[in-house]
Amino acid sequence: HVDRSIDGPRNFLHSNTVGVFELLECARTYHQKLPGDLLTTFRFLQVSTDEVFGSLGADGAFVEDTPYSPRSPYSATKASADHLVRAYHETYGLPTLITNCSNNYGPFQYPEKLVPLVTLNALSGQALPVYGQGQNVRDWLHVEDHCEAISAVLERGEVGSTYNIGARTERTNLEIVYAICDALEEILPAERDSELSEPGAGGYRDLVTFVKDRPGHDHRYAIDPSRIERQIGWRAKKSFDAGLKETVRWYIENREWCVEVKAGSYDGGRLGLAATPNHRGER
């Protein structure tokens, strides 16, 4: 989670970079000892992110050859891990693959992420925080489509290659929040939500609250998945509208899971409020 990397970058360095190094070393040792038949089928797959490419303008999309330009501790540590994976392929012959995916959504996502956070906050009548003016754009991919893409890359991907995974579903953050509110109104209308009546809001959209933007917030991400579609034959199946509505319904029906998974570790508050220096370098 990008906001967590702003609050505690060291943990991300240890996990995303040093952790991948340790996995590569373990895989290299294991791979060297494999018999011939298993040697040819072994793969090391690095699941990366579109955030390593940085921020796009109003046009264009990330392709596999887009230069890396990470702008947060999270994306920088993921980018460094990707470079290590490529180096182990070139230096040691480790049969590696890299996938760079867009924003995931779906069931069982940790509640600090945008879709579950907005859904659960709305259900309990809490504010729905939107960074800045909500105009940052993300490309959205259902988790089941992502898992199928990973499986396809492992089975049919060219060793040493990178594949971008996306569903060509760009939305502003504000559009996502409004879409969640509309899905909630359809599944559990605000007038029937006893918790929502407490703050006196007329509907879920009335809970939208604009907050100070995230430090270094990239403006737009967009994935061009042409290579994986052309070379491997994978294509996203889940429409965003249907997938989002299914996801919202899942969180409504599984609120106990959300309570349990958050217990003692996350209270729903905002993360990533890093202190920033003023023009004199003071804090």
PDB file of C-alpha atoms in Angstrom:
ATOM      1  CA  HIS A   1       0.000   0.000   0.000  1.00  0.00           C
ATOM      2  CA  VAL A   2       1.576   3.271  -1.143  1.00  0.00           C
ATOM      3  CA  ASP A   3       0.465   5.222   1.919  1.00  0.00           C
ATOM      4  CA  ARG A   4       2.087   2.675   4.232  1.00  0.00           C
ATOM      5  CA  SER A   5       5.349   3.074   2.300  1.00  0.00           C
ATOM      6  CA  ILE A   6       5.224   6.815   2.956  1.00  0.00           C
ATOM      7  CA  ASP A   7       4.837   6.205   6.686  1.00  0.00           C
ATOM      8  CA  GLY A   8       7.436   3.423   6.865  1.00  0.00           C
ATOM      9  CA  PRO A   9       9.684   3.043   3.784  1.00  0.00           C
ATOM     10  CA  ARG A  10      12.207   0.792   5.546  1.00  0.00           C
ATOM     11  CA  ASN A  11       9.751  -2.106   5.764  1.00  0.00           C
ATOM     12  CA  PHE A  12       9.122  -1.873   2.028  1.00  0.00           C
ATOM     13  CA  LEU A  13      12.831  -1.928   1.256  1.00  0.00           C
ATOM     14  CA  HIS A  14      13.248  -5.079   3.347  1.00  0.00           C
ATOM     15  CA  SER A  15      10.189  -6.796   1.864  1.00  0.00           C
ATOM     16  CA  ASN A  16      10.072  -5.702  -1.770  1.00  0.00           C
ATOM     17  CA  THR A  17      13.794  -5.474  -2.518  1.00  0.00           C
ATOM     18  CA  VAL A  18      15.793  -7.488   0.012  1.00  0.00           C
ATOM     19  CA  GLY A  19      12.988 -10.042   0.202  1.00  0.00           C
ATOM     20  CA  VAL A  20      13.013 -10.576  -3.561  1.00  0.00           C
ATOM     21  CA  PHE A  21      16.810 -10.840  -3.505  1.00  0.00           C
ATOM     22  CA  GLU A  22      16.560 -13.636  -0.940  1.00  0.00           C
ATOM     23  CA  LEU A  23      13.930 -15.404  -3.040  1.00  0.00           C
ATOM     24  CA  LEU A  24      16.117 -15.097  -6.140  1.00  0.00           C
ATOM     25  CA  GLU A  25      19.101 -16.569  -4.301  1.00  0.00           C
ATOM     26  CA  CYS A  26      16.981 -19.455  -3.024  1.00  0.00           C
ATOM     27  CA  ALA A  27      15.500 -20.056  -6.479  1.00  0.00           C
ATOM     28  CA  ARG A  28      18.939 -19.916  -8.124  1.00  0.00           C
ATOM     29  CA  THR A  29      20.307 -22.583  -5.776  1.00  0.00           C
ATOM     30  CA  TYR A  30      17.226 -24.747  -6.233  1.00  0.00           C
ATOM     31  CA  HIS A  31      17.206 -24.345 -10.025  1.00  0.00           C
ATOM     32  CA  GLN A  32      20.837 -25.429 -10.373  1.00  0.00           C
ATOM     33  CA  LYS A  33      20.072 -28.758  -8.691  1.00  0.00           C
ATOM     34  CA  LEU A  34      17.017 -29.673 -10.754  1.00  0.00           C
ATOM     35  CA  PRO A  35      17.098 -32.688 -13.084  1.00  0.00           C
ATOM     36  CA  GLY A  36      16.768 -32.010 -16.798  1.00  0.00           C
ATOM     37  CA  ASP A  37      13.021 -32.467 -17.163  1.00  0.00           C
ATOM     38  CA  LEU A  38      12.218 -30.089 -14.307  1.00  0.00           C
ATOM     39  CA  LEU A  39      15.016 -27.711 -15.278  1.00  0.00           C
ATOM     40  CA  THR A  40      13.196 -26.807 -18.481  1.00  0.00           C
ATOM     41  CA  THR A  41       9.840 -26.068 -16.835  1.00  0.00           C
ATOM     42  CA  PHE A  42      10.950 -24.107 -13.742  1.00  0.00           C
ATOM     43  CA  ARG A  43       9.954 -20.421 -13.680  1.00  0.00           C
ATOM     44  CA  PHE A  44      10.492 -17.522 -11.284  1.00  0.00           C
ATOM     45  CA  LEU A  45       7.676 -15.011 -11.688  1.00  0.00           C
ATOM     46  CA  GLN A  46       7.912 -11.500 -10.226  1.00  0.00           C
ATOM     47  CA  VAL A  47       4.488  -9.891  -9.767  1.00  0.00           C
ATOM     48  CA  SER A  48       5.151  -6.182 -10.136  1.00  0.00           C
ATOM     49  CA  THR A  49       3.037  -3.065 -10.619  1.00  0.00           C
ATOM     50  CA  ASP A  50       2.270  -0.349 -13.143  1.00  0.00           C
ATOM     51  CA  GLU A  51       3.465   2.175 -10.550  1.00  0.00           C
ATOM     52  CA  VAL A  52       7.110   1.514 -11.455  1.00  0.00           C
ATOM     53  CA  PHE A  53       6.522   3.481 -14.676  1.00  0.00           C
ATOM     54  CA  GLY A  54       5.646   6.726 -12.891  1.00  0.00           C
ATOM     55  CA  SER A  55       2.921   9.123 -13.952  1.00  0.00           C
ATOM     56  CA  LEU A  56       1.263   9.540 -17.349  1.00  0.00           C
ATOM     57  CA  GLY A  57      -0.130  12.688 -18.890  1.00  0.00           C
ATOM     58  CA  ALA A  58      -3.574  12.874 -20.433  1.00  0.00           C
ATOM     59  CA  ASP A  59      -2.706  10.512 -23.295  1.00  0.00           C
ATOM     60  CA  GLY A  60      -0.931   7.218 -23.894  1.00  0.00           C
ATOM     61  CA  ALA A  61      -0.500   4.031 -21.903  1.00  0.00           C
ATOM     62  CA  PHE A  62       2.325   2.069 -20.308  1.00  0.00           C
ATOM     63  CA  VAL A  63       3.925  -0.581 -22.527  1.00  0.00           C
ATOM     64  CA  GLU A  64       6.544  -3.105 -21.500  1.00  0.00           C
ATOM     65  CA  ASP A  65       9.372  -0.871 -22.756  1.00  0.00           C
ATOM     66  CA  THR A  66       8.217   2.281 -20.949  1.00  0.00           C
ATOM     67  CA  PRO A  67      11.192   3.602 -18.910  1.00  0.00           C
ATOM     68  CA  TYR A  68      10.904   3.174 -15.162  1.00  0.00           C
ATOM     69  CA  SER A  69      10.245   6.361 -13.188  1.00  0.00           C
ATOM     70  CA  PRO A  70       9.024   5.397  -9.687  1.00  0.00           C
ATOM     71  CA  ARG A  71       7.888   8.251  -7.458  1.00  0.00           C
ATOM     72  CA  SER A  72       7.053   6.632  -4.109  1.00  0.00           C
ATOM     73  CA  PRO A  73       8.989   4.356  -1.738  1.00  0.00           C
ATOM     74  CA  TYR A  74       6.595   1.548  -2.686  1.00  0.00           C
ATOM     75  CA  SER A  75       7.128   1.841  -6.438  1.00  0.00           C
ATOM     76  CA  ALA A  76      10.874   2.450  -6.063  1.00  0.00           C
ATOM     77  CA  THR A  77      11.349  -0.770  -4.095  1.00  0.00           C
ATOM     78  CA  LYS A  78       9.232  -2.713  -6.588  1.00  0.00           C
ATOM     79  CA  ALA A  79      11.264  -1.237  -9.466  1.00  0.00           C
ATOM     80  CA  SER A  80      14.560  -2.228  -7.860  1.00  0.00           C
ATOM     81  CA  ALA A  81      13.248  -5.769  -7.404  1.00  0.00           C
ATOM     82  CA  ASP A  82      12.290  -5.929 -11.089  1.00  0.00           C
ATOM     83  CA  HIS A  83      15.835  -4.927 -12.038  1.00  0.00           C
ATOM     84  CA  LEU A  84      17.235  -7.652  -9.785  1.00  0.00           C
ATOM     85  CA  VAL A  85      14.998 -10.237 -11.438  1.00  0.00           C
ATOM     86  CA  ARG A  86      16.223  -9.206 -14.901  1.00  0.00           C
ATOM     87  CA  ALA A  87      19.827  -9.263 -13.682  1.00  0.00           C
ATOM     88  CA  TYR A  88      19.455 -12.821 -12.373  1.00  0.00           C
ATOM     89  CA  HIS A  89      18.106 -13.922 -15.732  1.00  0.00           C
ATOM     90  CA  GLU A  90      20.955 -12.308 -17.659  1.00  0.00           C
ATOM     91  CA  THR A  91      23.748 -13.172 -15.206  1.00  0.00           C
ATOM     92  CA  TYR A  92      22.766 -16.617 -13.926  1.00  0.00           C
ATOM     93  CA  GLY A  93      20.349 -17.844 -16.561  1.00  0.00           C
ATOM     94  CA  LEU A  94      17.485 -18.071 -14.073  1.00  0.00           C
ATOM     95  CA  PRO A  95      14.273 -18.501 -16.099  1.00  0.00           C
ATOM     96  CA  THR A  96      12.364 -15.425 -14.957  1.00  0.00           C
ATOM     97  CA  LEU A  97       9.150 -13.664 -15.935  1.00  0.00           C
ATOM     98  CA  ILE A  98       7.812 -10.283 -14.810  1.00  0.00           C
ATOM     99  CA  THR A  99       4.223  -9.054 -14.842  1.00  0.00           C
ATOM    100  CA  ASN A 100       3.205  -5.443 -14.271  1.00  0.00           C
ATOM    101  CA  CYS A 101      -0.466  -5.142 -13.381  1.00  0.00           C
ATOM    102  CA  SER A 102      -2.893  -2.289 -12.856  1.00  0.00           C
ATOM    103  CA  ASN A 103      -4.982  -1.655  -9.714  1.00  0.00           C
ATOM    104  CA  ASN A 104      -6.662  -4.814  -8.441  1.00  0.00           C
ATOM    105  CA  TYR A 105     -10.094  -5.009  -6.862  1.00  0.00           C
ATOM    106  CA  GLY A 106     -12.300  -7.869  -5.712  1.00  0.00           C
ATOM    107  CA  PRO A 107     -13.180  -9.943  -2.636  1.00  0.00           C
ATOM    108  CA  PHE A 108     -10.791 -10.441   0.287  1.00  0.00           C
ATOM    109  CA  GLN A 109      -8.861  -7.228  -0.398  1.00  0.00           C
ATOM    110  CA  TYR A 110      -7.459  -5.668   2.770  1.00  0.00           C
ATOM    111  CA  PRO A 111      -9.785  -2.884   3.985  1.00  0.00           C
ATOM    112  CA  GLU A 112      -7.232  -0.064   3.724  1.00  0.00           C
ATOM    113  CA  LYS A 113      -7.493  -0.161  -0.096  1.00  0.00           C
ATOM    114  CA  LEU A 114      -9.845   2.206  -1.913  1.00  0.00           C
ATOM    115  CA  VAL A 115     -12.758  -0.047  -2.880  1.00  0.00           C
ATOM    116  CA  PRO A 116     -13.216  -1.851   0.463  1.00  0.00           C
ATOM    117  CA  LEU A 117     -12.434   1.298   2.479  1.00  0.00           C
ATOM    118  CA  VAL A 118     -15.093   3.344   0.702  1.00  0.00           C
ATOM    119  CA  THR A 119     -17.609   0.495   0.848  1.00  0.00           C
ATOM    120  CA  LEU A 120     -17.168  -0.146   4.568  1.00  0.00           C
ATOM    121  CA  ASN A 121     -17.039   3.538   5.491  1.00  0.00           C
ATOM    122  CA  ALA A 122     -20.231   4.195   3.553  1.00  0.00           C
ATOM    123  CA  LEU A 123     -22.043   1.301   5.208  1.00  0.00           C
ATOM    124  CA  SER A 124     -21.203   2.690   8.639  1.00  0.00           C
ATOM    125  CA  GLY A 125     -22.003   6.308   7.768  1.00  0.00           C
ATOM    126  CA  GLN A 126     -18.399   7.504   7.918  1.00  0.00           C
ATOM    127  CA  ALA A 127     -16.741  10.047   5.642  1.00  0.00           C
ATOM    128  CA  LEU A 128     -15.518   8.823   2.259  1.00  0.00           C
ATOM    129  CA  PRO A 129     -12.071  10.430   1.884  1.00  0.00           C
ATOM    130  CA  VAL A 130     -11.062  11.416  -1.647  1.00  0.00           C
ATOM    131  CA  TYR A 131      -7.546  12.729  -2.243  1.00  0.00           C
ATOM    132  CA  GLY A 132      -7.309  16.198  -3.799  1.00  0.00           C
ATOM    133  CA  GLN A 133     -10.199  16.695  -6.206  1.00  0.00           C
ATOM    134  CA  GLY A 134     -10.456  12.993  -7.023  1.00  0.00           C
ATOM    135  CA  GLN A 135      -9.169  13.405 -10.578  1.00  0.00           C
ATOM    136  CA  ASN A 136      -6.232  10.983 -10.366  1.00  0.00           C
ATOM    137  CA  VAL A 137      -6.806   8.183 -12.853  1.00  0.00           C
ATOM    138  CA  ARG A 138      -6.190   4.475 -12.305  1.00  0.00           C
ATOM    139  CA  ASP A 139      -6.638   1.416 -14.524  1.00  0.00           C
ATOM    140  CA  TRP A 140      -8.702  -1.278 -12.759  1.00  0.00           C
ATOM    141  CA  LEU A 141      -8.395  -5.075 -12.988  1.00  0.00           C
ATOM    142  CA  HIS A 142     -10.509  -7.709 -11.242  1.00  0.00           C
ATOM    143  CA  VAL A 143      -8.408 -10.058  -9.107  1.00  0.00           C
ATOM    144  CA  GLU A 144      -9.773 -13.173 -10.851  1.00  0.00           C
ATOM    145  CA  ASP A 145      -8.687 -11.819 -14.252  1.00  0.00           C
ATOM    146  CA  HIS A 146      -5.283 -11.030 -12.772  1.00  0.00           C
ATOM    147  CA  CYS A 147      -4.874 -14.563 -11.390  1.00  0.00           C
ATOM    148  CA  GLU A 148      -5.800 -16.077 -14.750  1.00  0.00           C
ATOM    149  CA  ALA A 149      -3.257 -13.819 -16.442  1.00  0.00           C
ATOM    150  CA  ILE A 150      -0.495 -14.890 -14.042  1.00  0.00           C
ATOM    151  CA  SER A 151      -1.302 -18.545 -14.684  1.00  0.00           C
ATOM    152  CA  ALA A 152      -1.228 -17.966 -18.440  1.00  0.00           C
ATOM    153  CA  VAL A 153       2.145 -16.207 -18.249  1.00  0.00           C
ATOM    154  CA  LEU A 154       3.621 -19.037 -16.185  1.00  0.00           C
ATOM    155  CA  GLU A 155       2.380 -21.592 -18.704  1.00  0.00           C
ATOM    156  CA  ARG A 156       3.044 -19.803 -21.991  1.00  0.00           C
ATOM    157  CA  GLY A 157       5.224 -16.758 -21.324  1.00  0.00           C
ATOM    158  CA  GLU A 158       8.601 -16.349 -23.009  1.00  0.00           C
ATOM    159  CA  VAL A 159      11.424 -16.703 -20.476  1.00  0.00           C
ATOM    160  CA  GLY A 160      13.051 -13.369 -19.703  1.00  0.00           C
ATOM    161  CA  SER A 161      10.045 -11.388 -20.869  1.00  0.00           C
ATOM    162  CA  THR A 162       7.778  -8.837 -19.205  1.00  0.00           C
ATOM    163  CA  TYR A 163       4.006  -8.679 -19.648  1.00  0.00           C
ATOM    164  CA  ASN A 164       1.688  -5.805 -18.768  1.00  0.00           C
ATOM    165  CA  ILE A 165      -1.666  -6.935 -17.363  1.00  0.00           C
ATOM    166  CA  GLY A 166      -4.662  -4.619 -17.536  1.00  0.00           C
ATOM    167  CA  ALA A 167      -8.319  -4.463 -18.513  1.00  0.00           C
ATOM    168  CA  ARG A 168      -8.379  -1.073 -20.282  1.00  0.00           C
ATOM    169  CA  THR A 169     -10.625   0.258 -17.521  1.00  0.00           C
ATOM    170  CA  GLU A 170      -9.568   3.795 -16.645  1.00  0.00           C
ATOM    171  CA  ARG A 171     -11.519   5.688 -14.010  1.00  0.00           C
ATOM    172  CA  THR A 172     -10.847   8.738 -11.869  1.00  0.00           C
ATOM    173  CA  ASN A 173     -10.822   8.089  -8.143  1.00  0.00           C
ATOM    174  CA  LEU A 174     -13.963  10.178  -7.798  1.00  0.00           C
ATOM    175  CA  GLU A 175     -15.712   8.075 -10.443  1.00  0.00           C
ATOM    176  CA  ILE A 176     -14.784   4.948  -8.482  1.00  0.00           C
ATOM    177  CA  VAL A 177     -16.153   6.373  -5.240  1.00  0.00           C
ATOM    178  CA  TYR A 178     -19.403   7.453  -6.896  1.00  0.00           C
ATOM    179  CA  ALA A 179     -19.737   4.048  -8.590  1.00  0.00           C
ATOM    180  CA  ILE A 180     -19.391   2.335  -5.198  1.00  0.00           C
ATOM    181  CA  CYS A 181     -22.019   4.663  -3.728  1.00  0.00           C
ATOM    182  CA  ASP A 182     -24.397   3.918  -6.605  1.00  0.00           C
ATOM    183  CA  ALA A 183     -23.858   0.169  -6.248  1.00  0.00           C
ATOM    184  CA  LEU A 184     -24.604   0.459  -2.531  1.00  0.00           C
ATOM    185  CA  GLU A 185     -27.794   2.417  -3.231  1.00  0.00           C
ATOM    186  CA  GLU A 186     -28.914  -0.403  -5.520  1.00  0.00           C
ATOM    187  CA  ILE A 187     -28.016  -3.256  -3.146  1.00  0.00           C
ATOM    188  CA  LEU A 188     -28.678  -1.594   0.228  1.00  0.00           C
ATOM    189  CA  PRO A 189     -30.392   1.805  -0.234  1.00  0.00           C
ATOM    190  CA  ALA A 190     -29.222   4.462   2.204  1.00  0.00           C
ATOM    191  CA  GLU A 191     -32.723   4.891   3.574  1.00  0.00           C
ATOM    192  CA  ARG A 192     -32.578   1.276   4.809  1.00  0.00           C
ATOM    193  CA  ASP A 193     -29.079   1.583   6.295  1.00  0.00           C
ATOM    194  CA  SER A 194     -29.622   2.257   9.987  1.00  0.00           C
ATOM    195  CA  GLU A 195     -26.003   3.298  10.505  1.00  0.00           C
ATOM    196  CA  LEU A 196     -26.153   5.879   7.724  1.00  0.00           C
ATOM    197  CA  SER A 197     -29.151   7.636   9.257  1.00  0.00           C
ATOM    198  CA  GLU A 198     -27.094   8.687  12.278  1.00  0.00           C
ATOM    199  CA  PRO A 199     -25.024  11.403  10.541  1.00  0.00           C
ATOM    200  CA  GLY A 200     -28.186  12.538   8.751  1.00  0.00           C
ATOM    201  CA  ALA A 201     -26.841  12.026   5.239  1.00  0.00           C
ATOM    202  CA  GLY A 202     -29.434  11.773   2.499  1.00  0.00           C
ATOM    203  CA  GLY A 203     -27.456   9.213   0.550  1.00  0.00           C
ATOM    204  CA  TYR A 204     -24.058   7.555   0.284  1.00  0.00           C
ATOM    205  CA  ARG A 205     -22.702  10.206  -2.098  1.00  0.00           C
ATOM    206  CA  ASP A 206     -23.295  12.830   0.583  1.00  0.00           C
ATOM    207  CA  LEU A 207     -20.514  11.212   2.622  1.00  0.00           C
ATOM    208  CA  VAL A 208     -17.804  12.114   0.051  1.00  0.00           C
ATOM    209  CA  THR A 209     -15.143  14.302   1.700  1.00  0.00           C
ATOM    210  CA  PHE A 210     -12.191  15.808  -0.163  1.00  0.00           C
ATOM    211  CA  VAL A 211      -8.928  15.629   1.787  1.00  0.00           C
ATOM    212  CA  LYS A 212      -5.356  16.806   1.276  1.00  0.00           C
ATOM    213  CA  ASP A 213      -3.687  14.954  -1.563  1.00  0.00           C
ATOM    214  CA  ARG A 214      -1.149  12.179  -1.044  1.00  0.00           C
ATOM    215  CA  PRO A 215       2.520  13.290  -1.255  1.00  0.00           C
ATOM    216  CA  GLY A 216       3.919  12.527  -4.718  1.00  0.00           C
ATOM    217  CA  HIS A 217       0.529  11.312  -5.965  1.00  0.00           C
ATOM    218  CA  ASP A 218       0.901  10.138  -9.587  1.00  0.00           C
ATOM    219  CA  HIS A 219      -1.740  11.675 -11.837  1.00  0.00           C
ATOM    220  CA  ARG A 220      -2.603   8.834 -14.177  1.00  0.00           C
ATOM    221  CA  TYR A 221      -1.819   5.169 -14.861  1.00  0.00           C
ATOM    222  CA  ALA A 222      -2.983   3.245 -17.912  1.00  0.00           C
ATOM    223  CA  ILE A 223      -1.882  -0.215 -19.081  1.00  0.00           C
ATOM    224  CA  ASP A 224      -1.597  -1.379 -22.679  1.00  0.00           C
ATOM    225  CA  PRO A 225      -2.017  -5.193 -22.443  1.00  0.00           C
ATOM    226  CA  SER A 226      -1.528  -5.820 -26.183  1.00  0.00           C
ATOM    227  CA  ARG A 227       1.528  -8.064 -25.732  1.00  0.00           C
ATOM    228  CA  ILE A 228      -0.140 -10.551 -23.374  1.00  0.00           C
ATOM    229  CA  GLU A 229      -3.289 -10.535 -25.508  1.00  0.00           C
ATOM    230  CA  ARG A 230      -1.330 -11.126 -28.713  1.00  0.00           C
ATOM    231  CA  GLN A 231       1.395 -13.521 -27.542  1.00  0.00           C
ATOM    232  CA  ILE A 232      -0.394 -15.501 -24.828  1.00  0.00           C
ATOM    233  CA  GLY A 233      -4.053 -15.147 -25.709  1.00  0.00           C
ATOM    234  CA  TRP A 234      -5.177 -13.765 -22.356  1.00  0.00           C
ATOM    235  CA  ARG A 235      -7.809 -11.042 -22.177  1.00  0.00           C
ATOM    236  CA  ALA A 236      -9.722  -9.650 -19.191  1.00  0.00           C
ATOM    237  CA  LYS A 237     -13.229 -11.127 -18.980  1.00  0.00           C
ATOM    238  CA  LYS A 238     -14.873  -9.283 -16.104  1.00  0.00           C
ATOM    239  CA  SER A 239     -16.604  -6.006 -16.957  1.00  0.00           C
ATOM    240  CA  PHE A 240     -15.844  -3.282 -14.446  1.00  0.00           C
ATOM    241  CA  ASP A 241     -19.473  -2.440 -13.658  1.00  0.00           C
ATOM    242  CA  ALA A 242     -20.380  -6.082 -12.984  1.00  0.00           C
ATOM    243  CA  GLY A 243     -17.152  -6.774 -11.096  1.00  0.00           C
ATOM    244  CA  LEU A 244     -17.495  -3.727  -8.870  1.00  0.00           C
ATOM    245  CA  LYS A 245     -21.106  -4.513  -7.997  1.00  0.00           C
ATOM    246  CA  GLU A 246     -20.151  -8.105  -7.117  1.00  0.00           C
ATOM    247  CA  THR A 247     -17.305  -6.801  -4.956  1.00  0.00           C
ATOM    248  CA  VAL A 248     -19.489  -4.317  -3.088  1.00  0.00           C
ATOM    249  CA  ARG A 249     -22.042  -7.052  -2.439  1.00  0.00           C
ATOM    250  CA  TRP A 250     -19.257  -9.342  -1.123  1.00  0.00           C
ATOM    251  CA  TYR A 251     -18.160  -6.734   1.429  1.00  0.00           C
ATOM    252  CA  ILE A 252     -21.753  -6.188   2.543  1.00  0.00           C
ATOM    253  CA  GLU A 253     -22.166  -9.924   3.106  1.00  0.00           C
ATOM    254  CA  ASN A 254     -18.755 -10.425   4.749  1.00  0.00           C
ATOM    255  CA  ARG A 255     -18.437  -7.547   7.185  1.00  0.00           C
ATOM    256  CA  GLU A 256     -17.440  -9.936   9.976  1.00  0.00           C
ATOM    257  CA  TRP A 257     -14.356 -10.969   7.980  1.00  0.00           C
ATOM    258  CA  CYS A 258     -13.439  -7.302   7.597  1.00  0.00           C
ATOM    259  CA  VAL A 259     -13.736  -6.695  11.330  1.00  0.00           C
ATOM    260  CA  GLU A 260     -11.586  -9.730  12.112  1.00  0.00           C
ATOM    261  CA  VAL A 261      -8.844  -8.945   9.615  1.00  0.00           C
ATOM    262  CA  LYS A 262      -8.569  -5.344  10.817  1.00  0.00           C
ATOM    263  CA  ALA A 263      -8.555  -6.201  14.516  1.00  0.00           C
ATOM    264  CA  GLY A 264      -5.560  -4.665  16.239  1.00  0.00           C
ATOM    265  CA  SER A 265      -3.802  -3.605  13.025  1.00  0.00           C
ATOM    266  CA  TYR A 266      -5.876  -1.012  11.164  1.00  0.00           C
ATOM    267  CA  ASP A 267      -8.583   1.302  12.488  1.00  0.00           C
ATOM    268  CA  GLY A 268      -9.689   2.697   9.137  1.00  0.00           C
ATOM    269  CA  GLY A 269      -7.810   5.972   9.578  1.00  0.00           C
ATOM    270  CA  ARG A 270      -5.774   7.684   6.905  1.00  0.00           C
ATOM    271  CA  LEU A 271      -2.204   6.559   6.269  1.00  0.00           C
ATOM    272  CA  GLY A 272       0.625   8.330   4.469  1.00  0.00           C
ATOM    273  CA  LEU A 273       0.439  11.748   6.133  1.00  0.00           C
ATOM    274  CA  ALA A 274       4.167  12.393   5.813  1.00  0.00           C
ATOM    275  CA  ALA A 275       5.557  15.671   7.089  1.00  0.00           C
ATOM    276  CA  THR A 276       6.845  17.773   4.193  1.00  0.00           C
ATOM    277  CA  PRO A 277       9.485  20.516   4.450  1.00  0.00           C
ATOM    278  CA  ASN A 278       8.568  24.118   3.696  1.00  0.00           C
ATOM    279  CA  HIS A 279      10.620  26.355   1.414  1.00  0.00           C
ATOM    280  CA  ARG A 280      13.231  26.876   4.172  1.00  0.00           C
ATOM    281  CA  GLY A 281      13.646  23.177   4.718  1.00  0.00           C
ATOM    282  CA  GLU A 282      11.875  23.324   8.094  1.00  0.00           C
ATOM    283  CA  ARG A 283       9.195  20.835   9.182  1.00  0.00           C
TER     284      ARG A 283
END
